[in-house]
mmCIF file of C-alpha atoms and ligand atoms in Angstrom:
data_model
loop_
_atom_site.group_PDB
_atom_site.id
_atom_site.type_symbol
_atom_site.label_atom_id
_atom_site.label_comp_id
_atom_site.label_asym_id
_atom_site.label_seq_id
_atom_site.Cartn_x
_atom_site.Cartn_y
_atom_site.Cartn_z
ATOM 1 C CA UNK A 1304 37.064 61.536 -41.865
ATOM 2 C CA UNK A 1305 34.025 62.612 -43.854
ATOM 3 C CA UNK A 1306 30.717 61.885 -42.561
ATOM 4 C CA UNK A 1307 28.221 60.393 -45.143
ATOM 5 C CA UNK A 1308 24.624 61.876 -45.242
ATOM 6 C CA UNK A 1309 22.581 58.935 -44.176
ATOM 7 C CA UNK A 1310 18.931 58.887 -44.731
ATOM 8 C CA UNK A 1311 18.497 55.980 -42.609
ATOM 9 C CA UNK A 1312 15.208 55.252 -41.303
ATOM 10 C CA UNK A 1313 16.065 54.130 -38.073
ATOM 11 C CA UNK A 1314 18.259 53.974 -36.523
ATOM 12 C CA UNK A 1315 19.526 57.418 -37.800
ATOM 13 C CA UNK A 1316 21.477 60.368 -37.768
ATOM 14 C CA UNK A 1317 22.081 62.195 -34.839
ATOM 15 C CA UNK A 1318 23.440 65.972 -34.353
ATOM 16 C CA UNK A 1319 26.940 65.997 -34.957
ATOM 17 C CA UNK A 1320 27.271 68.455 -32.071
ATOM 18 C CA UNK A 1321 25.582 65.973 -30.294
ATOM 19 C CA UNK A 1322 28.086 63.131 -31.568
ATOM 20 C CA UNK A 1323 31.133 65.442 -30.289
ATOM 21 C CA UNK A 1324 30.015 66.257 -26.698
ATOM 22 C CA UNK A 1325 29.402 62.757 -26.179
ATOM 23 C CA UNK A 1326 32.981 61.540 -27.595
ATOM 24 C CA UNK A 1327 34.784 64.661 -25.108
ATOM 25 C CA UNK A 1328 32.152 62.879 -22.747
ATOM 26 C CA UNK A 1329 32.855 59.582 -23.411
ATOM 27 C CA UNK A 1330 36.256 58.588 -21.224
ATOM 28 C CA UNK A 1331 35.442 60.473 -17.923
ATOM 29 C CA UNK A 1332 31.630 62.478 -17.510
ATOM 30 C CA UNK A 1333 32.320 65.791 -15.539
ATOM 31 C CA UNK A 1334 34.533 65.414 -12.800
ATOM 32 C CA UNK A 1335 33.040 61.936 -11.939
ATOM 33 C CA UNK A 1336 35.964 59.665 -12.750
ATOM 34 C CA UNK A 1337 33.747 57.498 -15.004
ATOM 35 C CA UNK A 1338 31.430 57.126 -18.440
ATOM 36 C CA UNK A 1339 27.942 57.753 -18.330
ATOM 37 C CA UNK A 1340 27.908 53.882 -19.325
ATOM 38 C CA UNK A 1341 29.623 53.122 -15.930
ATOM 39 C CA UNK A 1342 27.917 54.848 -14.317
ATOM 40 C CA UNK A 1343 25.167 53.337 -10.892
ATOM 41 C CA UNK A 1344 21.765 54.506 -12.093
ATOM 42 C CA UNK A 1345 21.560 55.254 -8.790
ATOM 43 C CA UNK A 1346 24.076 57.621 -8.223
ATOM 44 C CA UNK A 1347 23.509 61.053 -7.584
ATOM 45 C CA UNK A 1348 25.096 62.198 -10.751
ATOM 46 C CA UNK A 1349 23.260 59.765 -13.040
ATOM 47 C CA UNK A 1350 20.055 61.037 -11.057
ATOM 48 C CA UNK A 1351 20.785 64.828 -12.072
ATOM 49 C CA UNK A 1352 20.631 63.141 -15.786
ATOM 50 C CA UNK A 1353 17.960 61.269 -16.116
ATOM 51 C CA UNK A 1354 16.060 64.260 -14.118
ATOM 52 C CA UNK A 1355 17.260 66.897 -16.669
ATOM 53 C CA UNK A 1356 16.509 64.395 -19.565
ATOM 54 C CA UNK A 1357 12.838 64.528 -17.964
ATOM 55 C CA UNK A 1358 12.592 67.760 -17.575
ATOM 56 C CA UNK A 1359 14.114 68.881 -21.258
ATOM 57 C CA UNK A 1360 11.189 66.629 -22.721
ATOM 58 C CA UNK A 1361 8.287 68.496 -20.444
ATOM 59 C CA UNK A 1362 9.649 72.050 -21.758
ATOM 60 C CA UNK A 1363 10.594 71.568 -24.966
ATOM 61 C CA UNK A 1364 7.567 69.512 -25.957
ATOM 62 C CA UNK A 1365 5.187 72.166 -23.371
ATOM 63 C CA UNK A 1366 4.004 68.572 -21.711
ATOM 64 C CA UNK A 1367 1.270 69.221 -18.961
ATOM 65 C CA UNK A 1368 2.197 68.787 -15.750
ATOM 66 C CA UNK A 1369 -0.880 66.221 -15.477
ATOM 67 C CA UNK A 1370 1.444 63.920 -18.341
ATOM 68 C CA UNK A 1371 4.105 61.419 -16.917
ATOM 69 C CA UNK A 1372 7.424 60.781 -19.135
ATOM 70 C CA UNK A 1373 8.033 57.965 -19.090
ATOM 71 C CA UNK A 1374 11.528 56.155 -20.300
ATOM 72 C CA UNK A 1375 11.300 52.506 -21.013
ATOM 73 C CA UNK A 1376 12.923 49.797 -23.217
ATOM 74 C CA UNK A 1377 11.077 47.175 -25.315
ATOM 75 C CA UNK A 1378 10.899 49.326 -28.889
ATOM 76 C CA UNK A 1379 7.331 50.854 -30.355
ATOM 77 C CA UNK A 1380 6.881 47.118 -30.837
ATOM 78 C CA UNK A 1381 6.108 46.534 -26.657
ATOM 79 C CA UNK A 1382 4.234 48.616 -26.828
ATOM 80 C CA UNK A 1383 1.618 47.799 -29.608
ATOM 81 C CA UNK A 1384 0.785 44.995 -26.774
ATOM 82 C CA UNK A 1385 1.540 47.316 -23.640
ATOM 83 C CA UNK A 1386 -1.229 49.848 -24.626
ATOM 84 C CA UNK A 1387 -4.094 47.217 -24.693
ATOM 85 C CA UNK A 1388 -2.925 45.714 -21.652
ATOM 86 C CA UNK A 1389 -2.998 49.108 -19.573
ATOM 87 C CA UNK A 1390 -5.799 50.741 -21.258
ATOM 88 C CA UNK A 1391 -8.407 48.272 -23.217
ATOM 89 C CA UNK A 1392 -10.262 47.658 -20.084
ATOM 90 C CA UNK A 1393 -13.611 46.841 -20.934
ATOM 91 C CA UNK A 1394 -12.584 44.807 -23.873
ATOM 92 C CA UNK A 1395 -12.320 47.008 -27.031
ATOM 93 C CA UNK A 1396 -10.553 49.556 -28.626
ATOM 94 C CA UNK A 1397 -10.563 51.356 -32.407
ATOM 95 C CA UNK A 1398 -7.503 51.282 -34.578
ATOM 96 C CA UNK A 1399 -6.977 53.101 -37.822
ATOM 97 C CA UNK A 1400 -4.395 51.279 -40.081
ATOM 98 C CA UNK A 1401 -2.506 53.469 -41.991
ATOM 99 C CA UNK A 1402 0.651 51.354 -42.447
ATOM 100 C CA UNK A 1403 2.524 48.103 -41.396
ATOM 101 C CA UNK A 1404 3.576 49.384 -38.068
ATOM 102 C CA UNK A 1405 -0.191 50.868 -37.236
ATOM 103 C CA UNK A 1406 -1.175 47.354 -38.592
ATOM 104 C CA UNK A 1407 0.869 45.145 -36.294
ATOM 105 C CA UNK A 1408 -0.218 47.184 -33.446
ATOM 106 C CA UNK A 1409 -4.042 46.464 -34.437
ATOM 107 C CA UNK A 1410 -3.073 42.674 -34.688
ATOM 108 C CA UNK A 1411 -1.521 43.214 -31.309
ATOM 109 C CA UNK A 1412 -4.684 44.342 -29.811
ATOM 110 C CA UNK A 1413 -6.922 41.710 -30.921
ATOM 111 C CA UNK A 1414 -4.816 39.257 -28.792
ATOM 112 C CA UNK A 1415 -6.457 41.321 -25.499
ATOM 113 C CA UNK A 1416 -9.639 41.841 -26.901
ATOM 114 C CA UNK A 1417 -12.044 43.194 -29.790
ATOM 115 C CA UNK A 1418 -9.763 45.668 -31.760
ATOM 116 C CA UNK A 1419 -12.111 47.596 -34.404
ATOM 117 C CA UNK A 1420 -10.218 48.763 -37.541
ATOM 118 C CA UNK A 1421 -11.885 52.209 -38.431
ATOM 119 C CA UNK A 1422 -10.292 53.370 -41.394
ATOM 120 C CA UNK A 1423 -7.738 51.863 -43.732
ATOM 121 C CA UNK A 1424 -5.375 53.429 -46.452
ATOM 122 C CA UNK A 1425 -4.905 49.655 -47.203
ATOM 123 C CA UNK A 1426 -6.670 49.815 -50.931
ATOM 124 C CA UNK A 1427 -4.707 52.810 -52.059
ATOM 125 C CA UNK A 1428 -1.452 51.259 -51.125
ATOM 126 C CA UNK A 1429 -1.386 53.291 -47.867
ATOM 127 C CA UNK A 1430 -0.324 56.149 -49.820
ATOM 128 C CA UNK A 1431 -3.015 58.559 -47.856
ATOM 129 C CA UNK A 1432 -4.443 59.351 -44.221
ATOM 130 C CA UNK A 1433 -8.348 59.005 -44.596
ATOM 131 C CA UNK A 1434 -10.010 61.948 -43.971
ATOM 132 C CA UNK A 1435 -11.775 62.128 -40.085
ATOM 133 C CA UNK A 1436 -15.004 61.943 -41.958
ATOM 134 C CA UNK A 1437 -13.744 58.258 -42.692
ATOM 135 C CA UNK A 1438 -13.199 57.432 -39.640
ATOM 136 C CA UNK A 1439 -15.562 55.276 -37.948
ATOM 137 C CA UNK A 1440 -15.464 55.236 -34.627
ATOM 138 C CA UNK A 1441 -17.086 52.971 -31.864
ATOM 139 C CA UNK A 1442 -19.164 55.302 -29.279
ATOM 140 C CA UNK A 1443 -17.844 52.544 -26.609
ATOM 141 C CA UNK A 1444 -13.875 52.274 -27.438
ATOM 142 C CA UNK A 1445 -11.714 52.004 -24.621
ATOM 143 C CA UNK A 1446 -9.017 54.697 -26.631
ATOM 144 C CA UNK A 1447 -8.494 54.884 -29.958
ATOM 145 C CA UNK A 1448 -5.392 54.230 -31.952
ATOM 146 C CA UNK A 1449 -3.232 55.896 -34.496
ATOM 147 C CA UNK A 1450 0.213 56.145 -36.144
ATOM 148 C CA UNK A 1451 0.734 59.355 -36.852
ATOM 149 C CA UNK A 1452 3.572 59.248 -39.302
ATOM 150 C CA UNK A 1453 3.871 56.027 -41.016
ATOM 151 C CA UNK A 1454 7.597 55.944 -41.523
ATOM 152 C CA UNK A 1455 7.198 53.037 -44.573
ATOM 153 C CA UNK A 1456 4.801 54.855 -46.611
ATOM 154 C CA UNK A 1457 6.042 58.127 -46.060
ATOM 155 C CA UNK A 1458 2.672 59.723 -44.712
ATOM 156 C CA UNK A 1459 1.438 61.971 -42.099
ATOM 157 C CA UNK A 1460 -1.784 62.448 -40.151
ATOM 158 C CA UNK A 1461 -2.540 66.111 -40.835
ATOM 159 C CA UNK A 1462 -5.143 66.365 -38.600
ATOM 160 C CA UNK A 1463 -5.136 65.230 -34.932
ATOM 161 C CA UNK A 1464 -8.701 63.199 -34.473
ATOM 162 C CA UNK A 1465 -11.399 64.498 -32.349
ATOM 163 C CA UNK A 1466 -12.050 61.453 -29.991
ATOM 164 C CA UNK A 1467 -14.232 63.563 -26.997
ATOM 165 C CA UNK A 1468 -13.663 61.824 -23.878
ATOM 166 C CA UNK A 1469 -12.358 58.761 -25.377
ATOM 167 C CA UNK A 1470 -8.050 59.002 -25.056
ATOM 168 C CA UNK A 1471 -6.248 59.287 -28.153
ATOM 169 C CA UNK A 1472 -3.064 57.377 -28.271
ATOM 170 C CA UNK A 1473 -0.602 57.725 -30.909
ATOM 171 C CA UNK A 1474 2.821 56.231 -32.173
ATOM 172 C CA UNK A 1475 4.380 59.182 -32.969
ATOM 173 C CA UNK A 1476 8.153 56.910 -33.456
ATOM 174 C CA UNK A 1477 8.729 58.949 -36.366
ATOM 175 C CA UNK A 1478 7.714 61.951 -35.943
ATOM 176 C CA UNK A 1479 7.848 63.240 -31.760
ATOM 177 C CA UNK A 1480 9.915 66.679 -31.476
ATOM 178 C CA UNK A 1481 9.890 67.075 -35.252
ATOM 179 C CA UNK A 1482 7.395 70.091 -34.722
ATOM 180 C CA UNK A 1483 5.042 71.810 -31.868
ATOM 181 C CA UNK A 1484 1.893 69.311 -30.530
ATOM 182 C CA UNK A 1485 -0.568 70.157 -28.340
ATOM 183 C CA UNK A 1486 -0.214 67.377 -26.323
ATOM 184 C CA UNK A 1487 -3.516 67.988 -24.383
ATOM 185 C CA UNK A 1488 -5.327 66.377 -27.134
ATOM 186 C CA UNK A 1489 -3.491 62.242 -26.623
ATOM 187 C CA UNK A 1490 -3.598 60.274 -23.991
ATOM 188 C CA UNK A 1491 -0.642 58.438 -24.774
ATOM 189 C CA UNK A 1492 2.196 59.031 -27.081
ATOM 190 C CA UNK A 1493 4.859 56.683 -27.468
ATOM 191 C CA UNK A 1494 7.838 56.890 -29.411
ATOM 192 C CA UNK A 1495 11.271 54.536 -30.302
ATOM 193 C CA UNK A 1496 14.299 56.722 -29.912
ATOM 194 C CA UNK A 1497 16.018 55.916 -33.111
ATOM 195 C CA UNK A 1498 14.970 58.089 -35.063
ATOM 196 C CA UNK A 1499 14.302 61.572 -33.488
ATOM 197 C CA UNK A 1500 15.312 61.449 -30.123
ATOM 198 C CA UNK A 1501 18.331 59.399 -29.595
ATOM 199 C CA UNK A 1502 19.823 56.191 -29.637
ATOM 200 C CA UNK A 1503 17.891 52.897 -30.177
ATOM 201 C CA UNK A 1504 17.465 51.163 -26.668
ATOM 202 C CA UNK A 1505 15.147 53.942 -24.942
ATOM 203 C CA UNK A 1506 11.402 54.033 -25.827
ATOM 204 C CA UNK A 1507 9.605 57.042 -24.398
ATOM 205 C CA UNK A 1508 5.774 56.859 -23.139
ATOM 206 C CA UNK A 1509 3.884 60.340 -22.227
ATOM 207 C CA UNK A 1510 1.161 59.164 -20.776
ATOM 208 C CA UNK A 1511 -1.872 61.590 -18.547
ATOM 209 C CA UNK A 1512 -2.138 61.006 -15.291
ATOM 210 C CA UNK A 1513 -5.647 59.367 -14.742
ATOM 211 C CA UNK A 1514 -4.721 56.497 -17.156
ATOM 212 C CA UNK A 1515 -1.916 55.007 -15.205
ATOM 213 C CA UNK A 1516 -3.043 52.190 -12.499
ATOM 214 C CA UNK A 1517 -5.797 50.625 -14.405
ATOM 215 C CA UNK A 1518 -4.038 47.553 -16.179
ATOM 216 C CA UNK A 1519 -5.683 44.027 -14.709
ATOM 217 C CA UNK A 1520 -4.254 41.940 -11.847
ATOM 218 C CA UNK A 1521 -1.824 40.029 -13.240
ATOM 219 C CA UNK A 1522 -0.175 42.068 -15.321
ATOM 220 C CA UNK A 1523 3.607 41.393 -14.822
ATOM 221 C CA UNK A 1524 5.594 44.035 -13.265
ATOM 222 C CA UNK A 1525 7.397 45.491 -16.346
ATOM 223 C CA UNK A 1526 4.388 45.703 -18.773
ATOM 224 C CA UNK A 1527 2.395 47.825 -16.002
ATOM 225 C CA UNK A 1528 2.999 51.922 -16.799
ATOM 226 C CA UNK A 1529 2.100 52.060 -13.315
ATOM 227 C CA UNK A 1530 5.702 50.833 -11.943
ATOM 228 C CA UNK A 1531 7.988 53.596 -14.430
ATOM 229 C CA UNK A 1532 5.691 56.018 -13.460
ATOM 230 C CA UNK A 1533 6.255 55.610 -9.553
ATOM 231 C CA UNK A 1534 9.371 54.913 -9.659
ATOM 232 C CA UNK A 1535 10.457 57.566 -11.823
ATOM 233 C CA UNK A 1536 11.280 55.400 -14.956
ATOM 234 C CA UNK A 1537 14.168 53.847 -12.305
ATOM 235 C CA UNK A 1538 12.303 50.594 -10.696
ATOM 236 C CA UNK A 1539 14.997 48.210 -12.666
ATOM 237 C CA UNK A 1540 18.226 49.538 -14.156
ATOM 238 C CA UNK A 1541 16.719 52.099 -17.367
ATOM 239 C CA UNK A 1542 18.686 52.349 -20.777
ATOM 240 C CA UNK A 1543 21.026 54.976 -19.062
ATOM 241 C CA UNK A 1544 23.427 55.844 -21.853
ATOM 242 C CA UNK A 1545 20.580 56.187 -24.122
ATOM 243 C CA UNK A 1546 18.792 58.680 -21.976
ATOM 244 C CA UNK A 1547 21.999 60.559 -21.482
ATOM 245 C CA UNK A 1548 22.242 61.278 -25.435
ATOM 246 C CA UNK A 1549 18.817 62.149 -25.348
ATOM 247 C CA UNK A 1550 18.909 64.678 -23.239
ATOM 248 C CA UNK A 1551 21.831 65.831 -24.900
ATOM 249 C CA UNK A 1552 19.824 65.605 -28.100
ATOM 250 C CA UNK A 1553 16.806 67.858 -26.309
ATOM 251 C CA UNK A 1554 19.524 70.515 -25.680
ATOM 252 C CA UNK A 1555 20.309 70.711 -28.999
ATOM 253 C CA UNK A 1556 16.812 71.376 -30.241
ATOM 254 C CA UNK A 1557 16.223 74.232 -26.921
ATOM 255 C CA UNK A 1558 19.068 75.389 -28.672
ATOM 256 C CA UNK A 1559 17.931 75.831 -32.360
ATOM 257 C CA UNK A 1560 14.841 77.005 -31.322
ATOM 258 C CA UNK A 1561 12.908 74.575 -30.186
ATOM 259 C CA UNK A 1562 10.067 72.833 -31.972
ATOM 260 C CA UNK A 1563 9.343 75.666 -33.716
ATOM 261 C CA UNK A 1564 12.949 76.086 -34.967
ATOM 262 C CA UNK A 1565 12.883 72.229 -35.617
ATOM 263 C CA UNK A 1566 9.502 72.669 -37.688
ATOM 264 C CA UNK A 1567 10.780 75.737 -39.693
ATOM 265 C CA UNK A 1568 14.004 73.652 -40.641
ATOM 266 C CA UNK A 1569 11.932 70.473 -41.213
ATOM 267 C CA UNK A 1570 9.690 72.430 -43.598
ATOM 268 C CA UNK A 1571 12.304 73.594 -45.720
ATOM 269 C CA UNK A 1572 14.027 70.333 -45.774
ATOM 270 C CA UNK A 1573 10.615 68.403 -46.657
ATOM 271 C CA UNK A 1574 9.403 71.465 -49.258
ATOM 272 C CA UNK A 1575 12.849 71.620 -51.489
ATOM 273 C CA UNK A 1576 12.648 67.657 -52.078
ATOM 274 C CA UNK A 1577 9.157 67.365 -52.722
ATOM 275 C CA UNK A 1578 8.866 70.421 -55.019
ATOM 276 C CA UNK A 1579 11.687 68.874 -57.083
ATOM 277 C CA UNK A 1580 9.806 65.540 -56.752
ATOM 278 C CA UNK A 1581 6.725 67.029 -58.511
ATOM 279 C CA UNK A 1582 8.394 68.774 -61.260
ATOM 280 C CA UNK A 1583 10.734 65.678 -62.111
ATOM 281 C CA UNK A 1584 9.818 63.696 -64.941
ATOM 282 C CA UNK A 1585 11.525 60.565 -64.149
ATOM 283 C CA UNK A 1586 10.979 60.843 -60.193
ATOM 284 C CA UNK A 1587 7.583 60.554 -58.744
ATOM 285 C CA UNK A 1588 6.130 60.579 -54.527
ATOM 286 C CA UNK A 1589 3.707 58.502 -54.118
ATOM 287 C CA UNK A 1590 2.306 59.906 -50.955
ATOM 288 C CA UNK A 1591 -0.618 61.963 -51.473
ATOM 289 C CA UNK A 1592 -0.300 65.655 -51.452
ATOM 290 C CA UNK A 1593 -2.081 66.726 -47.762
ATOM 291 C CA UNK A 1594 -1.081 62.941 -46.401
ATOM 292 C CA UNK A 1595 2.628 63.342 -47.133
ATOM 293 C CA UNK A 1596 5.580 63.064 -44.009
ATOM 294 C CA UNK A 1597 8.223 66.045 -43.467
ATOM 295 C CA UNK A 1598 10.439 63.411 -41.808
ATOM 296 C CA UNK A 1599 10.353 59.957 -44.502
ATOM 297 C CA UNK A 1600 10.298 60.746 -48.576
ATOM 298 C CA UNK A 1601 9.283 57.880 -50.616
ATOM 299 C CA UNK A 1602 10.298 58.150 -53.873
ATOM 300 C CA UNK A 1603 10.247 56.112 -57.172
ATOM 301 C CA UNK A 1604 11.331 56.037 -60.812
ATOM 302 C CA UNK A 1605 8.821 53.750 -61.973
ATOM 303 C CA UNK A 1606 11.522 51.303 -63.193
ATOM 304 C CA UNK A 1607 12.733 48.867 -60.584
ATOM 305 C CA UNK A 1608 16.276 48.606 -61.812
ATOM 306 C CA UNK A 1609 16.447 52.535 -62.051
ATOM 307 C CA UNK A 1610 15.565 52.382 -58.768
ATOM 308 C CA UNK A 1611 18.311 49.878 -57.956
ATOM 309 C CA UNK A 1612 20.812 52.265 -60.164
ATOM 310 C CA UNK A 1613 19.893 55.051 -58.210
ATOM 311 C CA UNK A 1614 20.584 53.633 -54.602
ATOM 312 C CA UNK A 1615 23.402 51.734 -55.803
ATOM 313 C CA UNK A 1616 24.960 55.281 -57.266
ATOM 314 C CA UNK A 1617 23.605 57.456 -54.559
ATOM 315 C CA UNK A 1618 25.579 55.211 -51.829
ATOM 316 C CA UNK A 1619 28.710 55.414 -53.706
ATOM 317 C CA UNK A 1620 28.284 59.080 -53.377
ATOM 318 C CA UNK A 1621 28.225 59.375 -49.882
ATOM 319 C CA UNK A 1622 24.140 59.186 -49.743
ATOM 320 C CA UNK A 1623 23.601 56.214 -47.732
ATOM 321 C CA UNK A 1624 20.676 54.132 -46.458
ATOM 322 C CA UNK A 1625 18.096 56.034 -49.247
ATOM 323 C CA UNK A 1626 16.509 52.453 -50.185
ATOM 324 C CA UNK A 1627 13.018 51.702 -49.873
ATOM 325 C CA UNK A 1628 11.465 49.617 -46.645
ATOM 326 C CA UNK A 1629 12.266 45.543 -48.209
ATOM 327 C CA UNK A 1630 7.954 45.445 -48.463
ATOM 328 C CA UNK A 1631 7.410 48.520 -50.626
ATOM 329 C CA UNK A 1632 10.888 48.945 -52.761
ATOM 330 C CA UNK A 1633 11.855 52.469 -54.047
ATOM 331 C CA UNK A 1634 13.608 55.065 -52.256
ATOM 332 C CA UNK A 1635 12.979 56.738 -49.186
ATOM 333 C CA UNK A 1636 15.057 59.723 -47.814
ATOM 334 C CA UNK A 1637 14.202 59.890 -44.002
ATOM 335 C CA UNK A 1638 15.306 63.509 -42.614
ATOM 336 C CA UNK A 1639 14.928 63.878 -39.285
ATOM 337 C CA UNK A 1640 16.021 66.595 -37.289
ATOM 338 C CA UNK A 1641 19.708 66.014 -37.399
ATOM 339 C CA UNK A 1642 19.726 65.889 -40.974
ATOM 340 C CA UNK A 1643 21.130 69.161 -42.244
ATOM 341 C CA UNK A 1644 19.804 70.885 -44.935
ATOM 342 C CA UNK A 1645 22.984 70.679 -47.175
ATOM 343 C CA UNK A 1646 22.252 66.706 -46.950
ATOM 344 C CA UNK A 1647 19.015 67.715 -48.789
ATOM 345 C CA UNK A 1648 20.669 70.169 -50.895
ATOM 346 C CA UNK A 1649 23.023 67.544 -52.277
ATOM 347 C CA UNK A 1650 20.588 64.826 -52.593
ATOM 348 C CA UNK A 1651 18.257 67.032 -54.705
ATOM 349 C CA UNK A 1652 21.465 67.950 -57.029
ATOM 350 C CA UNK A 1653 22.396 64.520 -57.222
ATOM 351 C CA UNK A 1654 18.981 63.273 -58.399
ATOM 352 C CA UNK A 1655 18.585 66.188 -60.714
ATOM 353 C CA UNK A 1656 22.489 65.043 -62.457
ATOM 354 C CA UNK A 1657 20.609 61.127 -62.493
ATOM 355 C CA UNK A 1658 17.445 62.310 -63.928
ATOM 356 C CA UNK A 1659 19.884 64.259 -66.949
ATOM 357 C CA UNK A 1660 21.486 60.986 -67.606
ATOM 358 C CA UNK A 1661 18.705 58.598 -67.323
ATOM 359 C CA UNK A 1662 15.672 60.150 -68.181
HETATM 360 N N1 PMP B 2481 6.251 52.458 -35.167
HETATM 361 C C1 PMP B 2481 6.837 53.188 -36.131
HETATM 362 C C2 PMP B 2481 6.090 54.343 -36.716
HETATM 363 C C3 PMP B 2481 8.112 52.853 -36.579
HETATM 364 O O1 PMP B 2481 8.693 53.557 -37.554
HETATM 365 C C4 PMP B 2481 8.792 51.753 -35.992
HETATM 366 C C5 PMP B 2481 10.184 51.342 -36.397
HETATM 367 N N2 PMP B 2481 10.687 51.725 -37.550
HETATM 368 C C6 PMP B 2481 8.125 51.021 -35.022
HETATM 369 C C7 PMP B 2481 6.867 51.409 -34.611
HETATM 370 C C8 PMP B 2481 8.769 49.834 -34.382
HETATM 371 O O2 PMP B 2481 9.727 50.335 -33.524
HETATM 372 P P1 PMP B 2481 10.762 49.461 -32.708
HETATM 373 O O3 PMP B 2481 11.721 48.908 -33.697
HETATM 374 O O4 PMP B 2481 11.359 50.468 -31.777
HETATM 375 O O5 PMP B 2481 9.996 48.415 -32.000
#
């Protein structure tokens, strides 16, 4: 069977290595009799893996040991409404919008209370991060709120704000294990699985210490971070398949090196299809240089049925899922961490053969 390169936003491709120790995994984990996905999440043997799983997460990502990881289910989406509940305690909280995910989660927010929008890529198309000196933040915020790669648009925060004392919290779906962060500097990071860390189903919250047990009386049971966090992510039954290919998944990067072996590989991939970006003449990025994502390329001709050539040809060459988000249109080639660099390699040769023929 050949595998096609898919450039899939989400869900997306995971490390074949991965892939294959999960298949010899599938029928019987260990010497346990069973699948993971039969598995009691209460058994001893499912406890050594979602315990591992944790654990992979603190070292490879160098979390503090005053940070809880947190596995829960829900998507980024619960948790555009589970931040405000848990944090936005005296009534307001900043947002910057930088894209239609960081948007819904500021629309989110108003429903709990006054959610200030202090910057907005909105007029240029979101095809930039403002700059800090944008930023306009509220002296009295409860946190503030960012995306930090806005998977749609194909931009990155390259700068991590300076909010003092007031917690940063960031949706880093797109983005988490991609390269080092100093974690120190959120509050809260959340991230989806699908794209960098595993299978959809499994949304992981790192959350410090001091701003768990704060959300209002009231709050049901499974919206409260307070209730993964002492219960070690196990009060109900967790996404336990999902968290077993994660931490399969966390291997694999402790095993290329890491973040920084994940960043170094990341770079390249990003730097060969942007620099052929800017010297095409029929292909353009519209992210700004200094704004742009390693992990999501936008890309367009100009010409909407090009565009639609190019997909539609692209696909039938084994280059799947390279089509725009349905609101912005164009191409996007999303290269996470398990996309190798001969997907890149072949995708840049493949455009370069289009551009000769229809430029
Ligand atoms: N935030 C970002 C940055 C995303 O890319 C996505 C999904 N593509 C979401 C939030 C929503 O995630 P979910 O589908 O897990 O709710």
């Amino acid at each position: 069977m050949a595998r096609v390169y898919n450039f899939s936003a989400g869900p997306a491709v995971l490390p074949e290595e991965v892939l294959k120790q999960a298949a010899a995994e599938l029928y019987e984990y260990g010497t346990t009799g069973q699948s993971v996905m039969e598995m009691s999440h209460r058994s001893k043997e499912y406890e050594a893996i979602i315990h591992e799983c944790e654990a992979l997460f603190r070292a490879v990502m160098s979390i503090p040991d005053n940070y809880k990881v947190l596995f829960l289910q829900g998507g980024a989406s619960l948790q555009f409404g589970m931040v405000p509940q848990n944090l936005m305690l005296s009534g307001k909280a900043d947002y910057a919008v930088t894209g239609q995910f960081s948007k819904k989660a500021y629309a989110e927010a108003k429903k709990f209370g006054t959610a200030v929008q202090i910057a907005s890529s909105a007029e240029q198309n979101f095809s930039r991060i403002p700059a800090e000196s944008e930023f306009a933040y509220s002296k009295d915020a409860d946190y503030v709120h960012v995306c930090f790669n806005n998977t749609i648009y194909g931009t990155k925060f390259p700068f991590i704000p300076n909010t003092g004392d007031i917690p940063l919290v960031a949706d880093m779906s797109s983005c988490i294990l991609s390269e080092p962060i100093d974690v120190s500097r959120f509050g809260l990071i959340y991230a989806g699985a699908q794209k960098n860390i595993g299978p959809a189903g499994l949304t992981v919250v790192i959350i410090r210490e001091d701003l768990i047990g704060k959300a209002p009386e009231g709050t049901p049971t499974m919206l409260d971070y307070k209730t993964y966090a002492e219960n070690e992510s196990m009060y109900n039954t967790p996404p336990t398949y999902a968290i077993y290919i994660c931490k399969l998944v966390l291997e694999w990067i402790q095993g290329k090196g890491g973040l920084a072996g994940m960043q170094k590989h990341n770079q390249a991939k990003a730097a060969l299809l942007y620099d052929f970006l800017d010297s095409s003449k029929l292909f353009k990025a519209p992210a700004e240089k200094g704004s742009r994502s390693m992990m999501n390329v936008t890309f367009v001709t100009g010409d909407e049925e090009l565009d639609k050539k190019f997909v539609s040809e692209a696909k039938a060459k084994g280059f799947i899922n390279i089509k725009g988000h349905r609101s912005v249109g164009g191409m996007r080639a999303s290269i996470y961490n398990a996309m190798p660099m001969e997907g890149v390699e072949k995708l840049v040769a493949f455009m370069k053969e289009f551009e000769a023929a229809n430029a």
